[in-house]
Amino acid sequence: MHFFFRTLLQTLRSRFRSPLGIWDVGSTPFRVLPTDLDVLRHMNNGVYLSILDLGRLDLMQRTGMWATLTARGWYPVVVAETISFRRSLELWQRFEVETRVLGYDEKALFVEQRFVVKGEIYARAYIRARFLKRSGGIVGVDELRALAGDAPHDGRMPEWLRAWGVDAQLPPSKAPAPSVWG
């Protein structure tokens, strides 16, 4: 329930923050709350992923993309994500989530997000997302490009990330699951 209120608060705060372009870095402030902690008294690893959702929502709202997507009946879904941790976030600690769109592959959009405290990266995540249509079906990358433009050619999209996007995909839902566990 607390995450519902955090989402509502973040949605309201985004309306009063400076606008951004879709290829800009969005920085969203947070603080570690008591409900974010695990039994070791640092932020639970699952909470990191939930907070990343809020960072992406903030970027989409501040760029105006959220309103555009909603008007078209499109919505984002995470299809793969990976996160690496360097340091733990502790109770009441302030941090920023930096979010930037990296680029596309043939099917999806890639986003990098970082948890930053006083200029130090505590954790970094990569997200591969697709967009679905409420009317049914998938939003194609060409449709996204028409809306957001081409990705910058500034080296922000590493080649290993494209390979990870392919490797992390599950087989089609009708494919039999391979028995690798014996």
mmCIF file of C-alpha atoms in Angstrom:
data_model
loop_
_atom_site.group_PDB
_atom_site.id
_atom_site.type_symbol
_atom_site.label_atom_id
_atom_site.label_comp_id
_atom_site.label_asym_id
_atom_site.label_seq_id
_atom_site.Cartn_x
_atom_site.Cartn_y
_atom_site.Cartn_z
ATOM 1 C CA MET A 1 0.000 0.000 0.000
ATOM 2 C CA HIS A 2 2.851 2.382 0.765
ATOM 3 C CA PHE A 3 4.087 2.072 -2.803
ATOM 4 C CA PHE A 4 0.722 3.261 -4.090
ATOM 5 C CA PHE A 5 1.140 6.481 -2.094
ATOM 6 C CA ARG A 6 4.748 6.860 -3.222
ATOM 7 C CA THR A 7 3.591 6.517 -6.856
ATOM 8 C CA LEU A 8 0.821 9.059 -6.335
ATOM 9 C CA LEU A 9 3.236 11.514 -4.689
ATOM 10 C CA GLN A 10 5.804 11.056 -7.464
ATOM 11 C CA THR A 11 3.147 11.608 -10.137
ATOM 12 C CA LEU A 12 2.140 14.889 -8.505
ATOM 13 C CA ARG A 13 5.742 16.034 -8.006
ATOM 14 C CA SER A 14 6.615 15.375 -11.660
ATOM 15 C CA ARG A 15 4.058 17.947 -12.776
ATOM 16 C CA PHE A 16 6.023 20.729 -11.067
ATOM 17 C CA ARG A 17 9.523 19.694 -12.135
ATOM 18 C CA SER A 18 11.380 21.045 -15.156
ATOM 19 C CA PRO A 19 10.500 19.550 -18.554
ATOM 20 C CA LEU A 20 12.947 17.222 -20.296
ATOM 21 C CA GLY A 21 13.566 15.849 -23.762
ATOM 22 C CA ILE A 22 13.176 12.100 -24.254
ATOM 23 C CA TRP A 23 16.956 11.668 -24.765
ATOM 24 C CA ASP A 24 17.878 13.762 -21.682
ATOM 25 C CA VAL A 25 18.891 12.343 -18.313
ATOM 26 C CA GLY A 26 16.107 12.606 -15.762
ATOM 27 C CA SER A 27 17.112 12.828 -12.106
ATOM 28 C CA THR A 28 14.469 11.941 -9.532
ATOM 29 C CA PRO A 29 15.041 12.488 -5.777
ATOM 30 C CA PHE A 30 14.101 9.881 -3.177
ATOM 31 C CA ARG A 31 14.729 8.951 0.444
ATOM 32 C CA VAL A 32 14.954 5.460 1.940
ATOM 33 C CA LEU A 33 11.831 4.878 4.059
ATOM 34 C CA PRO A 34 11.339 2.332 6.867
ATOM 35 C CA THR A 35 9.036 0.301 4.593
ATOM 36 C CA ASP A 36 11.899 -0.030 2.065
ATOM 37 C CA LEU A 37 14.117 -2.019 4.443
ATOM 38 C CA ASP A 38 14.807 -5.732 4.602
ATOM 39 C CA VAL A 39 15.822 -7.778 7.655
ATOM 40 C CA LEU A 40 19.416 -6.518 7.328
ATOM 41 C CA ARG A 41 18.141 -2.923 7.675
ATOM 42 C CA HIS A 42 19.154 -1.707 4.233
ATOM 43 C CA MET A 43 16.971 -1.142 1.186
ATOM 44 C CA ASN A 44 15.509 -4.413 -0.067
ATOM 45 C CA ASN A 45 16.680 -5.460 -3.524
ATOM 46 C CA GLY A 46 13.069 -5.718 -4.752
ATOM 47 C CA VAL A 47 12.397 -2.126 -3.699
ATOM 48 C CA TYR A 48 15.165 -0.953 -6.030
ATOM 49 C CA LEU A 49 13.199 -2.335 -8.982
ATOM 50 C CA SER A 50 9.983 -0.668 -7.809
ATOM 51 C CA ILE A 51 11.722 2.678 -7.430
ATOM 52 C CA LEU A 52 13.146 2.304 -10.937
ATOM 53 C CA ASP A 53 9.531 2.222 -12.164
ATOM 54 C CA LEU A 54 9.013 5.631 -10.550
ATOM 55 C CA GLY A 55 12.151 7.030 -12.177
ATOM 56 C CA ARG A 56 10.924 5.927 -15.600
ATOM 57 C CA LEU A 57 7.459 7.336 -14.896
ATOM 58 C CA ASP A 58 9.017 10.665 -13.888
ATOM 59 C CA LEU A 59 11.010 10.822 -17.135
ATOM 60 C CA MET A 60 7.957 9.951 -19.241
ATOM 61 C CA GLN A 61 5.827 12.560 -17.483
ATOM 62 C CA ARG A 62 8.439 15.307 -17.706
ATOM 63 C CA THR A 63 9.011 14.686 -21.429
ATOM 64 C CA GLY A 64 5.282 14.694 -22.173
ATOM 65 C CA MET A 65 5.535 11.121 -23.468
ATOM 66 C CA TRP A 66 3.227 9.750 -20.776
ATOM 67 C CA ALA A 67 0.335 11.938 -21.958
ATOM 68 C CA THR A 68 1.060 11.070 -25.595
ATOM 69 C CA LEU A 69 1.264 7.340 -24.911
ATOM 70 C CA THR A 70 -1.920 7.411 -22.846
ATOM 71 C CA ALA A 71 -3.780 9.321 -25.566
ATOM 72 C CA ARG A 72 -2.768 6.639 -28.084
ATOM 73 C CA GLY A 73 -3.725 3.809 -25.753
ATOM 74 C CA TRP A 74 -0.130 2.615 -25.411
ATOM 75 C CA TYR A 75 1.585 1.515 -22.227
ATOM 76 C CA PRO A 76 5.095 0.288 -21.368
ATOM 77 C CA VAL A 77 5.969 -3.136 -19.974
ATOM 78 C CA VAL A 78 9.354 -4.330 -18.780
ATOM 79 C CA VAL A 79 10.452 -7.443 -20.666
ATOM 80 C CA ALA A 80 13.903 -7.802 -19.085
ATOM 81 C CA GLU A 81 15.958 -6.060 -16.438
ATOM 82 C CA THR A 82 19.280 -6.529 -14.732
ATOM 83 C CA ILE A 83 20.776 -4.635 -11.809
ATOM 84 C CA SER A 84 24.222 -4.503 -10.218
ATOM 85 C CA PHE A 85 24.857 -3.227 -6.698
ATOM 86 C CA ARG A 86 27.946 -1.478 -5.313
ATOM 87 C CA ARG A 87 26.774 -0.120 -1.952
ATOM 88 C CA SER A 88 23.675 -0.424 0.216
ATOM 89 C CA LEU A 89 21.184 2.374 0.733
ATOM 90 C CA GLU A 90 20.389 2.920 4.421
ATOM 91 C CA LEU A 91 17.365 4.242 6.339
ATOM 92 C CA TRP A 92 16.555 7.927 5.657
ATOM 93 C CA GLN A 93 19.399 8.212 3.138
ATOM 94 C CA ARG A 94 18.747 10.600 0.252
ATOM 95 C CA PHE A 95 19.506 9.417 -3.264
ATOM 96 C CA GLU A 96 18.730 10.239 -6.872
ATOM 97 C CA VAL A 97 17.611 7.886 -9.606
ATOM 98 C CA GLU A 98 19.096 8.972 -12.907
ATOM 99 C CA THR A 99 17.207 7.673 -15.929
ATOM 100 C CA ARG A 100 18.102 7.851 -19.598
ATOM 101 C CA VAL A 101 16.810 6.171 -22.711
ATOM 102 C CA LEU A 102 19.667 4.487 -24.561
ATOM 103 C CA GLY A 103 18.142 3.334 -27.823
ATOM 104 C CA TYR A 104 16.267 0.580 -29.620
ATOM 105 C CA ASP A 105 16.756 -2.882 -31.005
ATOM 106 C CA GLU A 106 14.334 -4.481 -33.487
ATOM 107 C CA LYS A 107 11.640 -5.035 -30.844
ATOM 108 C CA ALA A 108 12.225 -2.914 -27.762
ATOM 109 C CA LEU A 109 13.569 0.182 -26.061
ATOM 110 C CA PHE A 110 16.538 0.163 -23.658
ATOM 111 C CA VAL A 111 16.856 2.335 -20.545
ATOM 112 C CA GLU A 112 19.757 2.815 -18.132
ATOM 113 C CA GLN A 113 19.051 3.835 -14.545
ATOM 114 C CA ARG A 114 21.435 4.592 -11.701
ATOM 115 C CA PHE A 115 21.044 5.066 -7.957
ATOM 116 C CA VAL A 116 23.353 7.958 -7.064
ATOM 117 C CA VAL A 117 24.353 9.366 -3.673
ATOM 118 C CA LYS A 118 26.474 12.547 -3.694
ATOM 119 C CA GLY A 119 27.850 11.722 -7.132
ATOM 120 C CA GLU A 120 28.640 8.057 -6.357
ATOM 121 C CA ILE A 121 26.802 5.275 -8.201
ATOM 122 C CA TYR A 122 25.395 2.809 -5.644
ATOM 123 C CA ALA A 123 23.560 0.601 -8.168
ATOM 124 C CA ARG A 124 22.968 0.512 -11.924
ATOM 125 C CA ALA A 125 20.189 -1.181 -13.876
ATOM 126 C CA TYR A 126 19.384 -1.808 -17.514
ATOM 127 C CA ILE A 127 15.797 -2.269 -18.633
ATOM 128 C CA ARG A 128 14.441 -3.564 -21.923
ATOM 129 C CA ALA A 129 10.842 -2.434 -22.451
ATOM 130 C CA ARG A 130 8.144 -2.886 -25.049
ATOM 131 C CA PHE A 131 4.979 -0.928 -25.526
ATOM 132 C CA LEU A 132 1.610 -2.580 -25.833
ATOM 133 C CA LYS A 133 -1.657 -1.280 -27.247
ATOM 134 C CA ARG A 134 -4.742 -1.364 -25.054
ATOM 135 C CA SER A 135 -6.641 -2.340 -28.194
ATOM 136 C CA GLY A 136 -4.346 -5.358 -28.525
ATOM 137 C CA GLY A 137 -0.979 -5.902 -30.087
ATOM 138 C CA ILE A 138 2.486 -4.490 -29.755
ATOM 139 C CA VAL A 139 3.711 -1.012 -30.621
ATOM 140 C CA GLY A 140 6.426 -1.446 -33.229
ATOM 141 C CA VAL A 141 9.819 0.188 -32.916
ATOM 142 C CA ASP A 142 9.097 2.177 -36.093
ATOM 143 C CA GLU A 143 6.025 3.639 -34.369
ATOM 144 C CA LEU A 144 8.168 4.563 -31.356
ATOM 145 C CA ARG A 145 10.814 6.147 -33.578
ATOM 146 C CA ALA A 146 8.124 8.211 -35.288
ATOM 147 C CA LEU A 147 7.136 9.500 -31.859
ATOM 148 C CA ALA A 148 10.523 9.891 -30.125
ATOM 149 C CA GLY A 149 12.941 10.193 -33.034
ATOM 150 C CA ASP A 150 16.116 8.285 -33.697
ATOM 151 C CA ALA A 151 18.415 7.475 -30.800
ATOM 152 C CA PRO A 152 21.487 9.690 -30.473
ATOM 153 C CA HIS A 153 24.641 8.200 -31.967
ATOM 154 C CA ASP A 154 26.772 9.185 -28.977
ATOM 155 C CA GLY A 155 27.829 5.711 -27.841
ATOM 156 C CA ARG A 156 25.193 5.495 -25.122
ATOM 157 C CA MET A 157 23.880 2.134 -26.388
ATOM 158 C CA PRO A 158 26.636 -0.449 -25.821
ATOM 159 C CA GLU A 159 26.738 -3.415 -28.178
ATOM 160 C CA TRP A 160 26.795 -5.910 -25.288
ATOM 161 C CA LEU A 161 23.375 -4.580 -24.232
ATOM 162 C CA ARG A 162 21.850 -5.511 -27.580
ATOM 163 C CA ALA A 163 23.252 -9.040 -27.175
ATOM 164 C CA TRP A 164 21.902 -9.200 -23.620
ATOM 165 C CA GLY A 165 18.473 -8.165 -24.926
ATOM 166 C CA VAL A 166 18.470 -11.125 -27.289
ATOM 167 C CA ASP A 167 19.938 -13.576 -24.753
ATOM 168 C CA ALA A 168 17.485 -12.570 -21.997
ATOM 169 C CA GLN A 169 14.378 -13.271 -24.112
ATOM 170 C CA LEU A 170 12.207 -16.211 -23.242
ATOM 171 C CA PRO A 171 11.126 -18.540 -26.043
ATOM 172 C CA PRO A 172 7.627 -18.010 -27.494
ATOM 173 C CA SER A 173 4.911 -18.965 -25.008
ATOM 174 C CA LYS A 174 3.828 -21.974 -27.056
ATOM 175 C CA ALA A 175 7.362 -23.403 -27.220
ATOM 176 C CA PRO A 176 8.066 -26.322 -24.899
ATOM 177 C CA ALA A 177 10.232 -25.401 -21.926
ATOM 178 C CA PRO A 178 13.645 -27.033 -22.135
ATOM 179 C CA SER A 179 14.499 -29.192 -19.144
ATOM 180 C CA VAL A 180 17.861 -27.845 -18.046
ATOM 181 C CA TRP A 181 17.394 -28.640 -14.374
ATOM 182 C CA GLY A 182 17.538 -32.394 -14.857
#
